[in-house]
mmCIF file of C-alpha atoms in Angstrom:
data_model
loop_
_atom_site.group_PDB
_atom_site.id
_atom_site.type_symbol
_atom_site.label_atom_id
_atom_site.label_comp_id
_atom_site.label_asym_id
_atom_site.label_seq_id
_atom_site.Cartn_x
_atom_site.Cartn_y
_atom_site.Cartn_z
ATOM 1 C CA UNK A 891 0.000 0.000 0.000
ATOM 2 C CA UNK A 892 1.029 3.606 -0.408
ATOM 3 C CA UNK A 893 0.767 4.108 3.333
ATOM 4 C CA UNK A 894 3.319 1.358 3.958
ATOM 5 C CA UNK A 895 5.623 2.817 1.302
ATOM 6 C CA UNK A 896 5.405 6.258 2.930
ATOM 7 C CA UNK A 897 6.097 4.766 6.357
ATOM 8 C CA UNK A 898 9.187 3.044 4.956
ATOM 9 C CA UNK A 899 10.425 6.244 3.339
ATOM 10 C CA UNK A 900 10.066 8.130 6.601
ATOM 11 C CA UNK A 901 12.027 5.416 8.407
ATOM 12 C CA UNK A 902 14.849 5.647 5.865
ATOM 13 C CA UNK A 903 14.826 9.462 5.962
ATOM 14 C CA UNK A 904 15.121 9.465 9.756
ATOM 15 C CA UNK A 905 18.326 7.410 9.505
ATOM 16 C CA UNK A 906 20.070 9.641 6.975
ATOM 17 C CA UNK A 907 22.883 11.785 8.331
ATOM 18 C CA UNK A 908 22.810 14.325 5.491
ATOM 19 C CA UNK A 909 20.202 15.840 3.159
ATOM 20 C CA UNK A 910 19.178 13.477 0.375
ATOM 21 C CA UNK A 911 16.389 12.846 -2.095
ATOM 22 C CA UNK A 912 14.331 9.726 -1.736
ATOM 23 C CA UNK A 913 12.156 8.610 -4.635
ATOM 24 C CA UNK A 914 9.117 6.448 -3.938
ATOM 25 C CA UNK A 915 6.437 5.275 -6.339
ATOM 26 C CA UNK A 916 2.865 5.007 -5.109
ATOM 27 C CA UNK A 917 0.900 2.545 -7.192
ATOM 28 C CA UNK A 918 -2.631 3.706 -6.375
ATOM 29 C CA UNK A 919 -4.594 6.694 -7.659
ATOM 30 C CA UNK A 920 -4.210 8.757 -4.498
ATOM 31 C CA UNK A 921 -7.921 9.526 -4.089
ATOM 32 C CA UNK A 922 -7.794 8.280 -0.501
ATOM 33 C CA UNK A 923 -5.224 10.984 0.281
ATOM 34 C CA UNK A 924 -6.937 14.048 -1.201
ATOM 35 C CA UNK A 925 -7.700 15.424 2.267
ATOM 36 C CA UNK A 926 -4.187 14.790 3.576
ATOM 37 C CA UNK A 927 -0.951 14.553 1.566
ATOM 38 C CA UNK A 928 -2.445 16.219 -1.524
ATOM 39 C CA UNK A 929 -3.858 19.051 0.596
ATOM 40 C CA UNK A 930 -1.457 21.967 1.168
ATOM 41 C CA UNK A 931 -3.252 23.075 4.360
ATOM 42 C CA UNK A 932 -2.895 19.577 5.867
ATOM 43 C CA UNK A 933 0.764 19.422 4.801
ATOM 44 C CA UNK A 934 1.479 22.803 6.472
ATOM 45 C CA UNK A 935 -0.385 21.830 9.642
ATOM 46 C CA UNK A 936 1.763 18.697 9.965
ATOM 47 C CA UNK A 937 5.051 20.466 9.216
ATOM 48 C CA UNK A 938 5.688 19.120 5.714
ATOM 49 C CA UNK A 939 5.413 22.531 4.014
ATOM 50 C CA UNK A 940 6.534 25.958 5.234
ATOM 51 C CA UNK A 941 3.894 28.412 6.344
ATOM 52 C CA UNK A 942 2.704 30.692 3.547
ATOM 53 C CA UNK A 943 3.989 34.254 3.746
ATOM 54 C CA UNK A 944 1.383 36.951 4.370
ATOM 55 C CA UNK A 945 -0.024 38.101 1.065
ATOM 56 C CA UNK A 946 1.618 35.259 -0.870
ATOM 57 C CA UNK A 947 -0.685 33.039 -2.900
ATOM 58 C CA UNK A 948 -1.278 29.687 -1.235
ATOM 59 C CA UNK A 949 -2.031 27.924 -4.492
ATOM 60 C CA UNK A 950 -2.831 28.750 -8.062
ATOM 61 C CA UNK A 951 -4.800 27.110 -10.811
ATOM 62 C CA UNK A 952 -4.837 27.792 -14.528
#
């Protein structure tokens, strides 16, 4: 599952002693995660994204 893959990535990341990029493929459509990891507000609340600067756009759409 994608959740297990994410858990594994976080375990690996916690053991790294220097900044690195970790690539993980999630094999499902992601619809179960629309309210969490694909939601910028949720990501900010949980410390995965920096807080938006005052007056800066939070997101944009074409």
